[in-house]
Amino acid sequence: MTISLHPGPEPTDPRHTLSTPVGPAPTVSIQVNALQALARQVFLFRLAMIAIGTPQAVGNSAPGLAGWLVGSAVLVTFVGSYALYRDWERFGPLLVRYPLLLGVDTVFGALLLFTATPESTLGYAVVCTPLLAGLLYGWRAAGIFAAVQSLILAAAYGVDHRPQSSLADVLLLPGFCILAGAFGVALRNLMLRVGAASQALTETRARLAVSEAVEDERGRLAREMHDSVAKTLHGLALAADGLAHSVDRMDPPTVRNQAELVARSARRAAAESRELLSDLRRESGLDGGVDLITELRTRTDDFSRRHGVEAVFRSPGDTPVPLVPQVVARQLLTVASEAMENANRHAHPTYLIVLAGIKGDVLRVSVYDDGQGLPKGTTLDDLRRAGHFGLVGMVERAASIGARIRIGRGQAAKGTEVRVELPTAALSQAGADP
């Protein structure tokens, strides 16, 4: 379970953004944070090498078209590296999705390498290309870019009119390119394995949390049975025994009153038994679970009627939401209802958007409002000290079923989004356990 209380990126229209279904993320995004950190460091190193080697490249270029080409290469490589280092969240996914962009960058980098010579710092910048290819694309791309960079280095040494370098010097940078590509692939595979293990651990924790919640509910029902039905039946037995032993000494009105007392106790025990049996059937999944989509739509419409605030429910995506076990649905519905009431009570929004659907391998429930939003730097401890236990309760409810919760601005320019995500594997496991 995680919670985020900080703002996120700012799209132009939160209504459109939050209602647009998004397809499954690529495999490499399993460790997108780790890739982001590594790739940004690679581009920072590359940026420094380009900045140092650019004066030599510009100084060696001939006037005219060659000078313009070198200048264009400097502009493209420098700006591209800076943009990917400064704002990887925006431009990084494009580079991951389109390897051709890295190829275009390689071509412009080759122009700089030809003019600045491989002995300059730009010779070390070319090592970054196969490293990035290994990190982002895998073995095949790393091999291709390592081979291309080796050929570019060979050509650069060939056009260099200065005294020839030794064979060891000529083979040094191509060797570094091959090693960098292999190193990038090794890091990528390691991160993917760690990501798969983390995902499996998250799903296992969610399954255990759901199973524990189901067991806790069964324990509650057992206590209810002991405290209500068992005691009622015990009192019924005592009353029946007393009536049987003293019926000869009682007048008819007293016998009638005692018999009515026994009958009332019996009916109360029967009602309590039916209520407990209904709960047991729901908790064991015999009723097929809860239709979360229908329940959320009903609660959203009810909220809009009661408070006069525009509240819209949407279920984006093509994957149908499965029936949810009662104990899980109760927590999800309570979090969503509390998020709506909390927004109306404190944020004064003009509209709310409630979303529920399957995204990838998680069930996501989201409540967004365009209200005042949370102050920057707000933490759970601050909320507890201020007496705002609504958000704290949401976090505790999400944790009780092994779900992750994010509270903050989300993908909108303002307001607050409460987003709960539960692995779908936990739902299927919970449905199979009973």
XYZ file of C-alpha atoms in Angstrom:
434
model
C 0.000 0.000 0.000
C 1.381 3.389 -0.976
C 0.083 6.893 -0.540
C 1.085 9.992 -2.459
C 0.086 13.431 -1.269
C 2.021 15.487 -3.814
C 0.746 17.024 -7.056
C 1.305 15.413 -10.416
C 1.568 16.599 -14.028
C -0.927 19.065 -15.396
C -2.970 18.143 -18.499
C -5.248 20.646 -20.139
C -8.638 19.122 -19.294
C -9.021 16.854 -16.275
C -12.443 15.660 -17.374
C -11.057 14.357 -20.645
C -7.843 13.025 -19.143
C -9.482 11.077 -16.367
C -12.082 9.541 -18.633
C -9.767 8.398 -21.390
C -8.979 4.655 -21.242
C -5.330 3.769 -21.469
C -4.059 0.445 -22.812
C -1.662 -1.864 -21.034
C 1.761 -0.376 -20.425
C 4.808 -1.842 -22.175
C 6.875 -4.397 -20.315
C 9.763 -1.980 -19.807
C 7.520 0.276 -17.710
C 7.533 -2.318 -14.925
C 10.613 -0.510 -13.590
C 9.986 2.885 -15.141
C 11.308 4.708 -12.076
C 14.609 2.823 -12.140
C 14.903 3.297 -15.908
C 14.173 6.970 -15.468
C 16.954 7.399 -12.933
C 19.531 5.467 -14.980
C 18.610 7.016 -18.319
C 18.719 10.522 -16.890
C 22.216 9.940 -15.530
C 23.353 8.616 -18.912
C 21.983 11.696 -20.655
C 23.629 13.947 -18.068
C 27.019 12.357 -18.801
C 26.342 12.607 -22.528
C 25.352 16.255 -22.163
C 28.622 17.050 -20.423
C 30.690 15.273 -23.089
C 28.869 17.119 -25.887
C 29.350 20.476 -24.161
C 33.086 19.862 -23.785
C 33.595 18.520 -27.303
C 31.444 21.035 -29.192
C 34.088 23.822 -29.463
C 36.521 21.408 -31.099
C 33.838 20.134 -33.495
C 32.824 23.675 -34.487
C 36.451 24.743 -34.842
C 37.311 21.865 -37.179
C 34.266 22.315 -39.421
C 34.656 24.062 -42.768
C 32.674 27.212 -43.543
C 29.451 26.885 -45.502
C 27.253 23.802 -45.617
C 29.568 21.736 -43.422
C 29.456 24.387 -40.742
C 25.665 24.463 -40.867
C 25.495 20.679 -40.586
C 27.774 20.647 -37.567
C 25.817 23.462 -35.969
C 22.580 21.566 -36.548
C 24.127 18.439 -35.069
C 25.219 20.381 -31.984
C 21.740 21.840 -31.568
C 19.910 18.523 -32.006
C 22.156 16.426 -29.786
C 22.518 19.035 -27.039
C 18.840 20.017 -26.876
C 17.713 16.403 -27.135
C 20.004 15.285 -24.328
C 18.976 18.214 -22.133
C 15.267 17.639 -22.741
C 15.515 13.933 -21.876
C 17.562 14.710 -18.764
C 15.348 17.575 -17.625
C 11.913 16.097 -18.382
C 12.206 12.347 -18.852
C 8.598 11.825 -17.758
C 7.390 13.675 -20.860
C 9.921 12.758 -23.539
C 11.252 9.439 -22.232
C 8.176 7.391 -23.220
C 8.564 8.612 -26.818
C 12.146 7.373 -26.880
C 11.068 4.030 -25.398
C 8.286 3.664 -27.941
C 10.217 4.768 -31.033
C 13.812 3.418 -31.222
C 14.196 5.260 -34.522
C 14.617 8.492 -32.540
C 17.798 7.106 -31.012
C 18.954 6.225 -34.537
C 18.370 9.804 -35.722
C 20.320 11.078 -32.749
C 23.143 8.681 -33.642
C 23.371 10.149 -37.136
C 23.699 13.720 -35.823
C 26.212 12.548 -33.238
C 28.277 11.006 -36.018
C 28.601 14.421 -37.702
C 30.078 15.831 -34.527
C 32.389 12.858 -34.122
C 33.770 13.240 -37.659
C 34.665 16.883 -37.079
C 35.852 16.674 -33.466
C 37.722 13.331 -34.005
C 37.320 10.258 -31.783
C 40.121 11.473 -29.484
C 37.821 14.252 -28.213
C 35.266 13.821 -25.422
C 32.647 13.102 -28.081
C 34.332 9.743 -28.540
C 33.171 8.821 -25.051
C 29.677 10.182 -25.693
C 29.082 7.538 -28.383
C 29.358 4.840 -25.679
C 26.101 6.145 -24.211
C 24.099 5.098 -27.279
C 24.479 1.287 -26.981
C 24.110 1.622 -23.212
C 20.751 3.364 -23.663
C 19.722 0.835 -26.316
C 20.461 -2.005 -23.898
C 18.551 -0.328 -21.074
C 15.487 0.556 -23.109
C 15.184 -2.075 -25.844
C 17.167 -5.236 -25.036
C 19.806 -7.435 -26.660
C 18.914 -6.979 -30.308
C 18.844 -3.174 -30.234
C 21.994 -3.056 -28.095
C 23.839 -5.222 -30.627
C 22.645 -3.149 -33.575
C 23.584 0.196 -32.019
C 26.916 -1.152 -30.764
C 27.746 -2.345 -34.298
C 26.606 0.963 -35.847
C 28.660 3.002 -33.402
C 31.702 0.795 -34.023
C 31.363 1.412 -37.768
C 30.984 5.145 -37.152
C 34.115 5.139 -35.009
C 36.018 3.227 -37.693
C 34.904 5.757 -40.299
C 35.874 8.628 -38.008
C 39.349 7.179 -37.546
C 39.534 6.698 -41.313
C 38.801 10.343 -42.165
C 41.155 11.634 -39.476
C 44.171 13.107 -41.328
C 46.280 13.316 -38.209
C 48.937 10.695 -37.368
C 47.345 7.293 -37.014
C 46.611 6.008 -33.536
C 47.745 2.630 -32.359
C 45.590 -0.426 -32.922
C 44.799 -0.588 -29.206
C 43.541 3.009 -29.270
C 41.411 2.325 -32.330
C 39.802 -0.759 -30.749
C 39.293 0.833 -27.326
C 36.103 2.789 -28.011
C 34.395 0.053 -30.112
C 35.150 -2.340 -27.273
C 33.609 0.089 -24.812
C 30.517 0.291 -27.041
C 30.074 -3.480 -26.974
C 30.623 -3.648 -23.214
C 28.233 -0.737 -22.631
C 25.503 -2.442 -24.654
C 25.966 -5.692 -22.735
C 25.986 -3.809 -19.444
C 22.764 -1.976 -20.347
C 21.035 -5.243 -21.244
C 22.199 -6.849 -18.001
C 20.819 -3.924 -15.994
C 17.558 -4.034 -17.914
C 17.076 -7.750 -17.305
C 17.911 -7.301 -13.639
C 15.357 -4.502 -13.279
C 12.699 -6.509 -15.077
C 13.304 -9.484 -12.799
C 13.135 -7.219 -9.760
C 9.952 -5.690 -11.166
C 8.372 -9.095 -11.716
C 9.337 -10.155 -8.194
C 7.938 -6.910 -6.759
C 4.719 -7.372 -8.683
C 4.399 -10.957 -7.475
C 5.072 -9.820 -3.907
C 2.422 -7.109 -4.211
C -0.131 -9.597 -5.523
C 0.724 -12.076 -2.770
C 0.341 -9.417 -0.117
C -2.995 -8.403 -1.619
C -4.185 -12.026 -1.634
C -3.120 -12.448 1.986
C -4.802 -9.193 2.982
C -8.054 -10.180 1.258
C -7.947 -13.653 2.796
C -7.236 -12.133 6.203
C -10.137 -9.728 5.780
C -12.406 -12.648 4.895
C -11.202 -14.590 7.946
C -11.728 -11.549 10.169
C -15.248 -11.255 8.852
C -15.888 -14.917 9.550
C -14.544 -14.376 13.060
C -16.952 -11.484 13.486
C -19.824 -13.650 12.340
C -18.760 -16.351 14.791
C -18.748 -13.806 17.612
C -22.131 -12.533 16.516
C -23.448 -16.079 16.524
C -22.112 -16.613 20.034
C -23.332 -13.289 21.388
C -26.760 -13.312 19.740
C -28.085 -16.624 18.488
C -26.371 -18.816 21.091
C -27.463 -16.652 24.006
C -30.981 -16.336 22.646
C -31.268 -20.100 22.247
C -29.859 -20.627 25.749
C -32.457 -18.269 27.184
C -35.115 -20.012 25.140
C -34.098 -23.378 26.572
C -34.181 -22.046 30.144
C -37.623 -20.531 29.604
C -38.936 -23.763 28.101
C -37.497 -25.811 30.993
C -39.063 -23.472 33.548
C -42.401 -23.702 31.804
C -42.258 -27.495 31.677
C -41.409 -27.872 35.377
C -43.910 -25.351 36.742
C -46.858 -25.685 34.366
C -48.835 -27.699 36.947
C -48.551 -24.880 39.512
C -49.432 -22.000 37.147
C -52.786 -20.582 36.261
C -53.711 -20.512 32.552
C -52.917 -16.779 32.016
C -49.394 -17.257 33.418
C -48.852 -20.330 31.255
C -50.005 -18.353 28.243
C -47.553 -15.519 29.017
C -44.674 -17.952 29.462
C -45.546 -19.731 26.225
C -45.656 -16.403 24.356
C -42.230 -15.556 25.827
C -40.841 -18.831 24.491
C -42.423 -18.179 21.076
C -40.945 -14.663 20.876
C -37.518 -15.951 21.818
C -37.778 -18.649 19.158
C -38.756 -16.142 16.480
C -35.902 -13.819 17.495
C -33.427 -16.707 17.284
C -34.781 -17.637 13.854
C -34.409 -14.023 12.615
C -30.869 -13.782 13.942
C -30.002 -17.099 12.318
C -31.371 -15.970 8.953
C -29.349 -12.727 9.154
C -26.151 -14.590 9.971
C -26.771 -17.131 7.240
C -27.262 -14.329 4.720
C -23.952 -12.773 5.797
C -22.234 -16.141 5.575
C -23.557 -16.714 2.072
C -22.317 -13.290 0.984
C -18.898 -13.692 2.579
C -18.397 -17.172 1.159
C -19.176 -15.953 -2.329
C -22.309 -18.079 -2.767
C -24.202 -15.026 -3.985
C -21.619 -14.484 -6.763
C -20.025 -11.382 -5.213
C -20.852 -7.699 -5.604
C -21.331 -5.819 -8.870
C -18.984 -2.953 -8.037
C -19.843 -0.950 -11.161
C -23.569 -0.918 -10.408
C -23.016 -0.063 -6.753
C -20.658 2.816 -7.564
C -22.990 4.201 -10.211
C -25.881 4.110 -7.728
C -23.865 5.833 -5.013
C -22.631 8.490 -7.432
C -26.163 9.292 -8.577
C -27.371 9.373 -4.979
C -24.569 11.745 -4.007
C -25.438 14.088 -6.870
C -29.134 14.154 -5.869
C -28.427 14.747 -2.182
C -25.852 17.525 -2.534
C -26.733 19.103 -5.873
C -23.149 18.693 -7.137
C -22.503 17.353 -10.633
C -21.150 13.843 -10.130
C -20.461 11.580 -13.114
C -19.622 7.883 -13.039
C -17.597 6.277 -15.829
C -16.157 2.849 -16.403
C -13.426 3.255 -19.079
C -11.805 0.365 -20.873
C -13.098 -2.742 -22.600
C -12.254 -5.279 -19.886
C -15.342 -6.086 -17.770
C -14.968 -5.708 -14.024
C -15.481 -9.075 -12.289
C -17.755 -9.538 -9.306
C -15.933 -8.496 -6.146
C -16.079 -10.410 -2.843
C -18.342 -8.740 -0.312
C -15.617 -7.935 2.199
C -13.483 -6.288 -0.516
C -16.387 -4.431 -2.117
C -17.410 -3.019 1.270
C -14.006 -1.360 1.728
C -13.787 -0.061 -1.855
C -17.297 1.365 -1.749
C -16.683 2.958 1.634
C -13.477 4.612 0.391
C -15.268 5.964 -2.691
C -18.235 7.238 -0.661
C -15.964 8.829 1.931
C -13.925 10.484 -0.850
C -17.080 12.034 -2.329
C -18.413 13.200 1.040
C -15.000 14.498 2.093
C -14.660 16.480 -1.139
C -18.095 18.040 -0.720
C -17.412 18.848 2.939
C -13.964 20.426 2.598
C -13.057 21.131 -1.054
C -16.318 22.736 -2.322
C -16.012 21.312 -5.884
C -18.166 22.134 -8.887
C -18.072 18.558 -10.196
C -16.817 15.070 -9.356
C -15.781 12.176 -11.573
C -15.914 8.617 -10.274
C -14.060 5.984 -12.292
C -13.879 2.220 -11.900
C -12.332 -0.289 -14.269
C -9.559 -2.730 -15.033
C -6.253 -1.137 -16.062
C -3.572 -3.681 -16.834
C -3.610 -6.171 -13.991
C -5.239 -3.976 -11.338
C -8.765 -2.965 -10.421
C -8.760 0.831 -10.136
C -11.355 2.959 -8.357
C -10.833 6.716 -8.589
C -12.716 9.751 -7.264
C -11.644 13.140 -8.639
C -12.969 16.563 -7.619
C -11.999 19.989 -8.937
C -12.079 21.606 -5.508
C -9.449 23.406 -3.462
C -7.139 20.423 -3.172
C -4.712 19.538 -0.418
C -2.008 21.949 0.709
C 1.445 21.109 -0.579
C 3.497 18.928 1.725
C 0.481 17.458 3.523
C 1.194 14.167 5.299
C -0.926 11.639 7.162
C 0.529 12.823 10.465
C -0.577 16.373 9.651
C -4.086 15.103 8.917
C -4.226 13.159 12.177
C -3.074 16.150 14.215
C -5.623 18.381 12.472
C -8.421 15.907 13.201
C -9.086 15.040 9.527
C -9.548 11.314 9.972
C -11.469 10.767 6.729
C -8.340 10.416 4.590
C -6.619 8.432 7.333
C -9.568 6.034 7.377
C -9.335 5.617 3.595
C -5.679 4.624 3.889
C -6.457 2.127 6.643
C -9.322 0.583 4.669
C -7.141 0.227 1.573
C -4.406 -1.379 3.649
C -6.875 -3.843 5.160
C -7.427 -5.451 1.738
C -3.865 -5.057 0.431
C -4.697 -2.236 -1.980
C -2.556 0.772 -2.920
C -4.011 4.239 -2.461
C -2.852 7.562 -3.870
C -4.281 10.841 -2.600
C -3.282 14.032 -4.358
C -3.788 16.055 -7.510
C -3.160 13.034 -9.725
C -3.247 13.817 -13.450
C -5.304 16.991 -13.138
C -4.288 20.634 -12.966
C -6.127 21.205 -9.687
C -8.350 19.481 -7.182
C -7.836 16.098 -5.545
C -7.893 12.525 -6.774
C -8.317 9.513 -4.494
C -7.178 6.429 -6.396
C -7.299 2.862 -5.060
C -5.691 -0.004 -6.973
C -6.053 -3.695 -6.118
C -4.393 -6.488 -8.130
C -7.000 -8.545 -9.942
C -5.085 -11.675 -8.921
C -6.218 -11.029 -5.336
C -9.863 -11.007 -6.442
C -9.599 -14.312 -8.283
C -7.731 -15.867 -5.372
C -10.319 -14.608 -2.904
C -13.089 -16.041 -5.034
C -11.389 -19.435 -5.194
C -10.475 -19.775 -1.481
C -13.984 -20.463 -0.092
